[in-house]
Coordinates of C-alpha atoms and ligand atoms in Angstrom, one line a residue:
M1 CA 28.0 4.3 22.7
G2 CA 26.4 1.3 24.3
S3 CA 28.3 -1.9 25.1
T4 CA 27.4 -3.3 21.6
G5 CA 29.0 -0.3 19.9
F6 CA 25.6 0.8 18.5
S7 CA 24.6 4.4 18.9
W8 CA 21.6 6.4 17.8
K9 CA 23.8 9.5 17.6
L10 CA 24.3 10.6 14.1
A11 CA 27.5 12.3 13.1
D12 CA 27.4 16.0 12.2
H13 CA 27.4 16.7 8.5
P14 CA 30.8 18.4 7.7
K15 CA 29.2 21.2 5.7
L16 CA 25.5 21.4 6.3
P17 CA 23.9 23.2 9.2
K18 CA 21.3 21.9 11.7
G19 CA 18.1 23.6 12.6
K20 CA 16.6 24.3 9.2
L21 CA 13.0 23.4 8.8
V22 CA 12.7 20.6 6.2
A23 CA 9.4 20.0 4.5
M24 CA 9.2 16.5 3.1
I25 CA 6.4 16.2 0.6
V26 CA 5.4 12.9 -0.9
L27 CA 3.0 13.1 -3.8
D28 CA 1.2 9.8 -4.0
G29 CA 1.1 8.2 -7.4
W30 CA 3.1 11.0 -9.3
G31 CA 5.5 9.5 -11.8
E32 CA 7.4 11.0 -14.7
A33 CA 6.3 10.0 -18.3
S34 CA 6.3 11.5 -21.7
P35 CA 3.7 14.2 -22.4
D36 CA 0.5 12.8 -23.9
K37 CA -3.2 13.1 -23.3
F38 CA -3.2 10.1 -20.9
N39 CA -0.6 11.8 -18.8
C40 CA -2.8 13.6 -16.4
I41 CA 0.1 15.4 -14.7
H42 CA 1.1 16.8 -18.1
V43 CA -2.5 17.8 -19.0
A44 CA -3.2 19.4 -15.6
E45 CA -2.1 22.9 -14.7
T46 CA 0.8 22.2 -12.3
P47 CA 2.8 25.4 -12.2
T48 CA 4.6 24.6 -9.0
M49 CA 5.8 21.2 -10.0
D50 CA 6.7 22.5 -13.4
S51 CA 8.8 25.3 -11.9
L52 CA 10.7 22.8 -9.8
K53 CA 11.4 20.7 -12.9
N54 CA 12.4 23.6 -15.1
G55 CA 13.9 26.0 -12.6
A56 CA 17.1 24.4 -11.3
P57 CA 18.5 21.5 -13.3
D58 CA 20.8 20.3 -10.5
K59 CA 18.1 20.3 -7.9
W60 CA 15.6 18.1 -9.8
R61 CA 16.1 14.5 -10.9
L62 CA 14.3 11.2 -11.3
V63 CA 14.6 8.3 -8.9
R64 CA 13.6 4.7 -9.3
A65 CA 10.4 3.7 -7.5
H66 CA 9.6 0.2 -8.7
G67 CA 11.0 -3.4 -8.9
T68 CA 14.2 -4.3 -7.1
A69 CA 14.9 -0.7 -6.2
V70 CA 12.1 -1.0 -3.6
G71 CA 12.6 -4.7 -2.7
L72 CA 10.1 -6.3 -5.1
P73 CA 10.8 -9.6 -6.9
T74 CA 11.4 -8.3 -10.4
E75 CA 11.7 -5.2 -12.6
D76 CA 8.2 -5.9 -13.9
D77 CA 6.7 -5.2 -10.5
M78 CA 5.2 -1.7 -10.3
G79 CA 5.9 0.4 -7.2
N80 CA 3.3 0.8 -4.5
S81 CA 2.8 2.9 -1.3
E82 CA 3.9 0.3 1.1
V83 CA 7.3 -0.5 -0.4
G84 CA 7.7 3.1 -1.6
H85 CA 7.2 4.7 1.9
N86 CA 9.2 1.9 3.5
A87 CA 12.2 2.7 1.3
L88 CA 11.8 6.5 1.7
G89 CA 11.7 6.2 5.5
A90 CA 14.1 3.3 6.1
G91 CA 16.9 4.4 3.7
R92 CA 17.6 0.8 2.8
I93 CA 16.1 -1.8 0.5
Y94 CA 14.4 -4.7 2.2
A95 CA 13.1 -7.8 0.5
Q96 CA 9.4 -7.1 0.7
G97 CA 6.4 -9.3 1.3
A98 CA 5.9 -10.4 -2.3
K99 CA 9.5 -11.6 -2.4
L100 CA 9.5 -13.2 1.0
V101 CA 6.4 -15.2 0.3
D102 CA 7.9 -16.4 -3.1
A103 CA 11.0 -17.6 -1.3
A104 CA 9.1 -19.4 1.5
L105 CA 6.9 -21.2 -1.0
E106 CA 9.8 -22.0 -3.3
S107 CA 11.9 -23.5 -0.4
G108 CA 8.9 -25.1 1.3
K109 CA 9.8 -23.4 4.5
I110 CA 6.3 -21.9 4.7
Y111 CA 5.1 -25.4 5.5
E112 CA 7.6 -26.1 8.3
D113 CA 7.1 -22.9 10.3
E114 CA 4.8 -22.4 13.3
G115 CA 2.0 -20.6 11.4
F116 CA 1.2 -23.4 9.0
N117 CA 1.5 -26.0 11.7
Y118 CA -1.0 -24.1 13.7
I119 CA -3.6 -24.0 11.0
K120 CA -2.9 -27.5 9.9
E121 CA -4.4 -28.8 13.2
S122 CA -7.8 -28.0 11.6
F123 CA -7.2 -29.9 8.4
A124 CA -8.4 -33.3 9.5
N125 CA -11.9 -32.4 10.6
N126 CA -12.6 -28.9 9.5
T127 CA -12.4 -26.4 6.7
L128 CA -9.4 -24.3 5.6
H129 CA -10.6 -20.8 4.4
L130 CA -8.4 -18.6 2.3
I131 CA -9.4 -14.9 2.1
G132 CA -7.8 -12.3 -0.1
L133 CA -7.3 -10.3 -3.3
M134 CA -7.7 -12.4 -6.5
S135 CA -5.1 -10.6 -8.6
D136 CA -1.7 -10.9 -10.1
G137 CA -0.9 -7.2 -9.4
G138 CA 1.7 -8.1 -6.8
V139 CA 0.8 -5.1 -4.6
H140 CA -1.3 -6.9 -2.0
S141 CA -1.3 -10.5 -3.2
R142 CA -0.6 -12.8 -6.2
L143 CA -2.8 -15.6 -7.5
D144 CA 0.2 -17.8 -8.3
Q145 CA 1.1 -17.8 -4.6
V146 CA -2.5 -18.8 -3.7
Q147 CA -2.3 -21.6 -6.3
L148 CA 0.9 -22.9 -4.7
L149 CA -0.6 -22.6 -1.2
L150 CA -3.7 -24.6 -2.4
K151 CA -1.4 -27.3 -3.7
G152 CA 0.8 -27.3 -0.6
A153 CA -2.1 -27.3 1.9
S154 CA -4.0 -30.1 0.0
E155 CA -0.9 -32.2 -0.1
R156 CA -0.5 -31.7 3.6
G157 CA -4.0 -32.9 4.6
A158 CA -6.5 -30.1 3.9
K159 CA -9.6 -31.9 2.6
K160 CA -12.1 -29.1 2.5
I161 CA -11.0 -25.7 1.3
R162 CA -13.1 -22.6 0.8
L163 CA -11.9 -19.4 -0.9
H164 CA -13.3 -15.9 -0.2
V165 CA -12.1 -13.8 -3.0
L166 CA -11.9 -10.0 -3.5
T167 CA -12.0 -8.8 -7.1
D168 CA -9.3 -6.3 -8.0
G169 CA -9.4 -3.9 -11.0
R170 CA -7.1 -1.5 -9.2
D171 CA -3.7 -3.2 -9.5
V172 CA -4.8 -4.9 -12.7
L173 CA -7.1 -3.9 -15.6
D174 CA -10.8 -3.6 -14.8
G175 CA -12.6 -6.7 -16.0
S176 CA -9.7 -9.0 -15.4
S177 CA -11.6 -10.5 -12.5
I178 CA -13.4 -12.8 -14.9
G179 CA -10.1 -14.3 -16.1
F180 CA -8.8 -14.7 -12.6
A181 CA -12.1 -16.4 -11.5
E182 CA -11.8 -18.8 -14.5
T183 CA -8.2 -19.6 -13.6
L184 CA -9.1 -20.2 -10.0
E185 CA -12.2 -22.3 -10.9
K186 CA -10.0 -24.5 -13.1
E187 CA -7.5 -25.0 -10.3
L188 CA -10.3 -25.9 -7.8
S189 CA -11.9 -28.3 -10.2
D190 CA -8.6 -30.1 -10.6
L191 CA -8.4 -30.3 -6.8
R192 CA -11.9 -31.7 -6.7
K193 CA -10.9 -34.4 -9.2
K194 CA -8.3 -35.4 -6.7
G195 CA -11.0 -35.7 -4.0
I196 CA -10.5 -32.4 -2.3
D197 CA -13.7 -30.5 -1.6
A198 CA -12.4 -27.1 -2.8
Q199 CA -14.7 -24.2 -3.8
V200 CA -15.0 -20.5 -3.8
A201 CA -17.5 -19.6 -1.1
S202 CA -17.9 -15.8 -1.3
G203 CA -16.6 -12.6 -2.9
G204 CA -17.0 -8.9 -3.6
G205 CA -15.0 -6.0 -4.9
R206 CA -12.0 -5.0 -2.8
M207 CA -13.0 -1.3 -2.3
Y208 CA -16.5 -2.2 -1.2
V209 CA -15.9 -5.5 0.6
T210 CA -13.2 -6.1 3.2
M211 CA -10.2 -4.1 2.0
D212 CA -10.7 -0.8 3.7
R213 CA -7.7 0.7 5.5
Y214 CA -6.8 2.9 8.4
E215 CA -10.4 2.5 9.8
N216 CA -11.9 4.8 7.1
D217 CA -15.1 2.8 6.9
W218 CA -15.8 -0.3 9.0
E219 CA -18.9 -1.0 6.9
V220 CA -16.6 -2.3 4.2
V221 CA -15.2 -4.9 6.5
K222 CA -18.6 -5.8 7.9
R223 CA -19.9 -6.5 4.4
G224 CA -17.1 -9.0 4.0
W225 CA -17.6 -10.5 7.4
D226 CA -21.3 -11.1 6.7
A227 CA -20.5 -13.0 3.5
Q228 CA -17.3 -14.8 4.6
V229 CA -18.2 -15.7 8.2
L230 CA -22.0 -15.6 8.3
G231 CA -22.6 -16.7 4.7
E232 CA -25.0 -13.8 4.1
A233 CA -24.9 -11.5 1.1
P234 CA -27.5 -9.8 -1.1
H235 CA -26.4 -11.8 -4.1
K236 CA -26.2 -15.6 -4.4
F237 CA -24.7 -17.6 -7.2
K238 CA -23.7 -21.2 -8.1
N239 CA -20.1 -20.3 -8.8
V240 CA -17.6 -17.5 -8.8
V241 CA -17.4 -17.1 -12.6
E242 CA -21.2 -16.7 -12.9
A243 CA -21.1 -14.3 -10.0
V244 CA -18.4 -12.0 -11.4
K245 CA -19.8 -12.1 -15.0
T246 CA -23.4 -11.4 -13.8
L247 CA -22.5 -8.6 -11.3
R248 CA -20.3 -6.9 -13.9
Q249 CA -23.3 -6.6 -16.3
V250 CA -24.9 -4.1 -13.9
P251 CA -24.4 -0.7 -15.6
G252 CA -21.7 1.3 -13.8
S253 CA -20.3 -1.7 -12.1
N254 CA -16.6 -2.5 -11.9
D255 CA -14.2 -5.0 -10.3
Q256 CA -13.2 -2.7 -7.5
Y257 CA -16.7 -2.2 -6.3
L258 CA -18.6 -5.4 -7.0
P259 CA -21.2 -6.0 -4.3
P260 CA -20.7 -8.9 -1.8
F261 CA -21.9 -12.3 -2.9
V262 CA -22.0 -15.9 -1.6
I263 CA -21.9 -19.1 -3.4
V264 CA -24.8 -21.5 -2.6
D265 CA -25.4 -25.2 -3.1
E266 CA -28.4 -26.8 -4.7
S267 CA -30.6 -26.2 -1.7
G268 CA -29.6 -22.5 -1.6
S269 CA -27.4 -22.8 1.5
P270 CA -24.0 -21.0 1.5
V271 CA -21.2 -23.4 0.8
G272 CA -18.6 -22.0 3.1
P273 CA -19.5 -19.9 6.2
I274 CA -16.6 -19.9 8.7
V275 CA -17.5 -22.0 11.7
D276 CA -15.9 -23.2 15.0
G277 CA -12.8 -25.3 14.5
D278 CA -12.0 -24.0 11.0
A279 CA -8.7 -22.6 9.9
V280 CA -8.5 -19.2 8.2
V281 CA -5.6 -17.6 6.2
T282 CA -5.7 -14.1 4.9
F283 CA -3.4 -14.5 1.9
N284 CA -2.6 -10.8 1.2
F285 CA 1.0 -10.1 2.1
R286 CA 0.5 -6.3 2.4
A287 CA -0.7 -5.0 5.7
D288 CA -2.7 -1.8 5.4
R289 CA -5.8 -3.3 3.9
M290 CA -5.8 -6.5 6.0
T291 CA -5.4 -5.3 9.5
M292 CA -9.0 -4.4 10.0
L293 CA -10.2 -7.8 9.0
A294 CA -7.4 -9.3 11.1
Q295 CA -8.7 -7.5 14.1
A296 CA -12.3 -8.8 13.5
L297 CA -11.0 -12.3 13.1
E298 CA -8.6 -12.3 16.1
Y299 CA -9.8 -9.9 18.8
E300 CA -12.1 -11.2 21.5
K301 CA -13.1 -7.7 22.4
F302 CA -14.2 -5.9 19.4
D303 CA -16.8 -3.1 19.0
K304 CA -16.4 -1.8 15.4
F305 CA -19.4 -3.7 14.2
D306 CA -21.7 -6.5 15.4
R307 CA -20.0 -9.7 14.3
V308 CA -23.2 -11.6 15.3
R309 CA -21.3 -14.9 15.5
V310 CA -17.6 -15.1 16.4
P311 CA -16.3 -18.5 15.4
K312 CA -13.4 -20.1 17.3
I313 CA -10.9 -20.4 14.5
R314 CA -7.2 -21.0 13.9
Y315 CA -6.3 -17.8 12.1
A316 CA -3.0 -17.0 10.4
G317 CA -2.0 -14.0 8.2
M318 CA 0.2 -14.6 5.2
L319 CA 2.5 -12.2 7.0
Q320 CA 2.2 -10.6 10.4
Y321 CA 0.6 -7.3 9.5
D322 CA 1.6 -5.2 12.6
G323 CA 4.6 -6.1 14.5
E324 CA 3.9 -3.8 17.4
L325 CA 0.3 -5.1 17.9
K326 CA 1.5 -8.6 17.0
L327 CA -1.4 -8.8 14.6
P328 CA -2.2 -11.5 13.8
N329 CA -0.5 -13.6 16.3
Y330 CA 0.1 -16.5 13.8
Y331 CA 1.4 -15.9 10.3
L332 CA 2.9 -18.1 7.5
V333 CA 5.9 -15.9 6.6
S334 CA 7.9 -13.5 8.7
P335 CA 7.6 -9.9 7.5
P336 CA 10.6 -7.8 6.6
L337 CA 12.2 -6.6 9.9
I338 CA 12.7 -2.9 9.2
D339 CA 14.7 -1.3 12.0
R340 CA 16.6 1.9 12.6
T341 CA 14.4 4.0 10.3
S342 CA 15.4 7.6 9.5
G343 CA 12.4 8.8 11.6
E344 CA 13.7 7.0 14.6
Y345 CA 17.2 8.2 14.2
L346 CA 16.1 11.8 13.7
V347 CA 14.0 11.8 16.8
H348 CA 16.9 10.4 18.8
N349 CA 18.9 13.3 17.5
G350 CA 16.3 15.9 18.6
V351 CA 14.5 16.5 15.3
R352 CA 11.0 17.5 16.1
T353 CA 8.7 15.9 13.5
F354 CA 5.2 16.6 12.3
A355 CA 3.5 14.2 9.9
C356 CA 0.1 14.6 8.2
S357 CA -2.2 13.1 5.6
E358 CA -5.8 12.3 5.2
T359 CA -7.1 9.0 6.5
V360 CA -6.6 7.0 3.3
K361 CA -2.9 7.8 3.3
F362 CA -2.3 8.6 7.0
G363 CA -0.6 5.3 7.7
H364 CA 1.7 5.8 4.7
V365 CA 3.6 8.8 6.2
T366 CA 3.5 7.2 9.7
F367 CA 3.2 3.4 9.8
F368 CA 4.9 2.6 6.5
W369 CA 7.4 5.5 6.8
N370 CA 8.5 4.2 10.2
G371 CA 9.1 0.6 9.0
N372 CA 5.6 -0.8 9.6
R373 CA 5.4 0.5 13.1
S374 CA 2.4 2.2 14.7
G375 CA 2.6 5.1 17.1
Y376 CA 5.3 7.6 18.1
F377 CA 9.0 7.0 18.8
N378 CA 8.9 9.9 21.2
A379 CA 5.5 11.6 21.8
E380 CA 7.2 14.7 23.0
L381 CA 9.0 15.4 19.8
E382 CA 6.4 14.1 17.3
E383 CA 2.9 15.0 16.3
Y384 CA 0.9 13.0 13.7
V385 CA -2.3 14.6 12.4
E386 CA -4.9 12.6 10.4
I387 CA -7.5 14.6 8.4
P388 CA -10.6 12.5 8.1
S389 CA -11.1 11.3 4.5
D390 CA -14.5 11.2 2.8
S391 CA -15.9 7.7 3.0
G392 CA -18.4 5.8 0.9
I393 CA -17.5 7.6 -2.3
T394 CA -15.1 7.0 -5.2
F395 CA -12.6 9.8 -5.3
N396 CA -13.3 10.9 -8.8
V397 CA -16.4 12.5 -7.3
Q398 CA -14.2 14.6 -5.0
P399 CA -10.9 14.8 -6.8
K400 CA -9.5 17.6 -4.7
M401 CA -9.9 15.3 -1.7
K402 CA -8.3 16.9 1.4
A403 CA -5.2 18.3 -0.4
L404 CA -5.8 21.9 0.7
E405 CA -6.5 20.8 4.2
I406 CA -3.3 18.9 4.3
G407 CA -1.5 21.9 2.8
E408 CA -3.0 24.1 5.5
K409 CA -2.0 21.8 8.4
A410 CA 1.5 21.5 7.0
R411 CA 1.7 25.3 6.6
D412 CA 0.5 25.9 10.1
A413 CA 3.0 23.4 11.5
I414 CA 5.8 25.0 9.5
L415 CA 4.9 28.6 10.6
S416 CA 4.5 27.5 14.3
G417 CA 8.2 27.0 14.6
R418 CA 7.6 23.9 16.7
F419 CA 8.9 21.4 14.2
D420 CA 12.2 20.6 12.3
Q421 CA 10.6 18.2 9.8
V422 CA 7.1 18.6 8.4
R423 CA 6.1 15.5 6.4
V424 CA 3.0 15.0 4.3
N425 CA 1.5 12.6 1.8
I426 CA -0.7 14.3 -0.8
P427 CA -3.0 11.5 -2.1
N428 CA -4.8 12.9 -5.1
G429 CA -2.8 11.7 -8.1
D430 CA -3.0 8.1 -6.8
M431 CA -6.5 7.9 -5.3
V432 CA -8.2 9.5 -8.2
G433 CA -5.8 7.8 -10.7
H434 CA -7.1 4.5 -9.4
T435 CA -10.6 5.3 -10.4
G436 CA -9.5 5.4 -14.1
D437 CA -11.4 8.7 -14.5
V438 CA -9.0 10.7 -16.7
E439 CA -10.8 14.1 -16.4
A440 CA -11.1 13.8 -12.6
T441 CA -7.4 12.8 -12.3
V442 CA -6.5 16.0 -14.1
V443 CA -8.4 18.0 -11.5
A444 CA -6.7 15.9 -8.8
C445 CA -3.2 16.7 -10.0
K446 CA -4.0 20.4 -10.1
A447 CA -5.2 20.2 -6.5
A448 CA -2.1 18.4 -5.4
D449 CA 0.1 21.0 -7.1
E450 CA -1.8 23.7 -5.2
A451 CA -1.2 22.0 -1.9
V452 CA 2.6 21.8 -2.8
K453 CA 2.5 25.5 -3.5
M454 CA 1.0 26.3 -0.1
I455 CA 3.7 24.3 1.7
L456 CA 6.5 25.8 -0.4
D457 CA 5.3 29.3 0.4
A458 CA 5.5 28.5 4.1
V459 CA 9.0 27.1 3.7
E460 CA 9.9 30.3 2.0
Q461 CA 8.6 32.4 4.9
V462 CA 10.6 30.5 7.5
G463 CA 13.8 30.2 5.5
G464 CA 13.4 26.4 5.3
I465 CA 14.2 23.6 2.9
F466 CA 11.9 21.4 0.8
V467 CA 12.1 18.0 -0.6
V468 CA 9.3 17.1 -3.0
T469 CA 9.1 13.5 -4.3
A470 CA 6.6 10.7 -4.9
D471 CA 6.2 7.1 -3.9
H472 CA 5.5 5.6 -7.3
G473 CA 3.8 6.4 -10.6
N474 CA 0.1 6.4 -11.3
A475 CA -1.5 9.6 -12.7
E476 CA 1.2 10.2 -15.3
D477 CA 0.0 7.3 -17.4
M478 CA -3.7 6.2 -17.5
V479 CA -3.7 3.9 -20.4
K480 CA -2.4 0.4 -21.1
R481 CA 0.3 0.6 -23.7
N482 CA 1.7 -1.8 -26.3
K483 CA 5.4 -2.6 -26.7
K484 CA 5.9 0.6 -28.8
G485 CA 4.4 2.7 -26.0
E486 CA 1.2 3.5 -27.9
P487 CA -2.2 3.0 -26.2
A488 CA -3.1 -0.7 -26.6
L489 CA -6.5 -1.3 -28.1
D490 CA -8.9 -4.1 -27.0
K491 CA -10.9 -6.4 -29.3
E492 CA -13.5 -3.7 -29.9
G493 CA -10.8 -1.1 -30.7
N494 CA -11.1 0.8 -27.5
V495 CA -8.2 2.0 -25.4
Q496 CA -7.8 0.2 -22.1
I497 CA -7.8 2.6 -19.1
L498 CA -5.1 1.8 -16.6
T499 CA -6.2 2.2 -13.0
S500 CA -3.0 0.8 -11.6
H501 CA 0.4 2.1 -10.6
T502 CA 3.1 2.2 -13.1
L503 CA 6.8 1.3 -13.6
Q504 CA 7.8 4.9 -14.1
P505 CA 10.4 6.7 -12.1
V506 CA 9.4 9.6 -9.9
P507 CA 10.8 13.1 -9.6
I508 CA 12.6 14.5 -6.6
A509 CA 13.3 18.2 -6.1
I510 CA 15.1 20.1 -3.4
G511 CA 15.2 23.8 -2.7
G512 CA 14.1 26.6 -0.5
P513 CA 15.9 29.6 1.0
G514 CA 17.5 27.4 3.8
L515 CA 19.2 25.1 1.3
A516 CA 22.9 25.8 1.7
E517 CA 24.9 27.3 -1.2
G518 CA 26.5 24.7 -3.3
V519 CA 24.0 21.8 -2.6
K520 CA 23.1 19.9 -5.7
F521 CA 22.3 16.4 -6.8
R522 CA 25.4 14.2 -7.4
K523 CA 25.9 12.9 -10.9
D524 CA 27.4 9.7 -9.7
V525 CA 24.2 8.0 -8.4
P526 CA 22.4 7.6 -11.7
S527 CA 20.4 4.7 -10.7
G528 CA 19.3 6.2 -7.4
G529 CA 16.0 5.2 -6.0
L530 CA 13.6 6.0 -3.2
A531 CA 15.9 4.4 -0.6
N532 CA 18.5 7.1 -1.3
V533 CA 16.1 9.8 -0.1
A534 CA 16.5 9.1 3.7
A535 CA 20.3 9.8 3.7
T536 CA 19.6 12.9 1.7
V537 CA 17.0 14.2 4.2
M538 CA 19.3 13.4 7.1
N539 CA 22.0 15.6 5.4
L540 CA 19.5 18.4 5.0
H541 CA 18.9 18.2 8.8
G542 CA 22.7 18.6 9.3
F543 CA 23.6 14.9 9.9
V544 CA 25.4 12.1 8.1
A545 CA 23.4 9.0 7.6
P546 CA 24.4 5.6 9.1
D547 CA 27.0 3.7 7.0
D548 CA 24.5 1.0 5.9
Y549 CA 22.0 3.5 4.5
E550 CA 21.8 3.8 0.7
T551 CA 24.0 6.7 -0.2
T552 CA 22.8 10.4 -0.3
L553 CA 21.7 12.0 -3.5
I554 CA 23.3 15.3 -2.8
E555 CA 26.8 16.9 -2.6
V556 CA 27.9 20.3 -1.4
V557 CA 30.2 22.0 -3.9
D558 CA 32.4 24.8 -2.5
Ligands
2PG1 O1 -4.9 1.4 -2.9 C1 -4.1 0.5 -2.7 O2 -4.2 -0.3 -1.8 C2 -2.8 0.5 -3.5 C3 -3.2 -0.2 -4.8 O3 -3.5 -1.5 -4.6 O4 -2.3 1.8 -3.7 P1 -1.2 2.5 -2.8 O5 0.0 1.5 -2.9 O6 -0.9 3.8 -3.5 O7 -1.7 2.6 -1.4
MN2 MN1 1.0 5.3 -3.1
MN3 MN1 -2.2 3.6 -5.2

C-alpha cells in the first residue's frame, strides 16, 4: 500500500482459482431481439451462439448496453462501441462525451474555459470553422449541440462562421441528411439576418470523407482536407441542401458515402477554405473518427498525405480525443477521466493479456477498453495484434471480413500458453449491419459465429474459461419500427432499413472446462449492464474487483 492507501493489488477471490485462461469475446453490434426476418442473427446459422443461449440457462443472460447504463444522456440513446467498450473495460459508468457536452452547454461553462477563449481570439478578424458529423444520432455528435454552439459563438463575437459538414446515414436513417441540411440552412439564414456571415462551406459522406479511424485509409481524411482547408472538391454547389439533394440522386449513392463537395459563391470561388488566423472546432465528441483529422490540423510534422497548404490556425476539439497524446491540445469540454481500468489492474496483478481485432475495431479492444488510452500498460505482459482491414470497400462486399483471421490469432494465442486473457472484438454484425444490406449481414453473423467457435474450441483444449458478450445491438434489428414494433413504412409504403445501432440488450455467456463448479449468474442483478462485466472477468481470473466497480454478475454456489 502506498502512502495514499491506494493499491493496485487485487484481493484474492475466496472461491475462484487463478491461472485459468479467460477468452473475452466481444461481438460488435450483436443484440438480442425477437425472431423476425429483419433479425439477421436469427436468420443466420449461428449454432455456436445458439448453443450458448440454449445450453445452460444460468450461464447466459442479457445485459443493458444503451442509455444511462453506459453513461449516455437518456434511455433513448442507442449504445455504441466507444461507450460500450469503455464500460466493459472500466467496470464503472462514466458520464460520456454526449452528456458532458450537454452539461457544459447548459451551464455555459463551455464558454468560460480555456479552449473557447483560445479560439475566440480569432473571432474579431477571422473565420470560425466548425467541422463534424451532421446528425442527431448522438454517437459522434448531435446537431442540437452544434446549434447551441453557433448561437453561443455568435453571441460572443464570431462574425464569420463556416461549417464543414459530414453526412451520416449510419447512426440515423439513410436520406435523413436532407432534413438535417435544411435545419442547418434555416439556422444559418437566421444568423445571417442578424448580420453574421454564416454558411456551410463544404461537405461529404462520413465514410468517404474525413471520418476514417485507426488509420485504415488516410485518403478519406485527405478528401476532407482538400475540401475543408484547400476549398477543392470534384463537386461544387450553391448551398448544402442543393448539394445533398443532387448528390443523392446519383444511382447507388447514400449519405454515408457522398462524395466531397464545396460551396461556391457567384464567381465560383469556394466560400470557406481554412486560412491563416482562422479558428477551427471539430465538433464531434467521440474520438476514434476524429483523431486522424486532428493530427492533420495540429501536427507540424505530418507525412500521411500532402497537405499542400498548412494554415496557422487556432484549433480546438469538442473534447480532447486522446489524453496520452494530448490531442488536440485545446478542447472545449474535458473528456471523461476514466482511470483504474480492469486491464490496468489485471496487468498489475500479473495477468498476461493478448488483444486482437482487425483495423476497423482494433482501437475498440485496446484504446476504448483501456479507458481511451493508447499503448500498453506493461509491454512485457501484453501483446496487441491488429489484422489489417480491407479498405476502400463497403463491408457488405466482404461480409466475412477478417473474422476467421481474428479467430485464428486468438486460437494461437490461447494454445501458446503465453497469455491469461485473450480478448477479441469480432466486427461483422456491426460493420456489415451498418451497410443496411440484410443478406450480407446474415452472412456476416454466420462468419462471426464461426470465429466464436474457433475460439471456444481452443478454450476447450486448454481447459480455459470463456466470456462471450457484445458492445451494443445492430444486426439483430435492421428495420425501423413503429410503436407496435412492426416495420414502419415510408410514404411510398416501403420498409425503412435501419443502418444504425439499436436500444436492445446484448447477451453474455460464460462457460468452458475451466469454469469452477457452482459458478452461475446471480439473480439479484436484473438490470445489470456492460459495466458489470469487468468485475465478473476479474472474478474469473481469481480476483475480487475494487469496491467502486459495478458489482459482479456471478456467484459461486457450493
Ligand atoms: O462506425 C461508427 O463510428 C459507429 C457508428 O457511428 O459504430 P461503432 O460504435 O460500432 O464503432
Ligand atoms: Mn460497436
Ligand atoms: Mn457500429
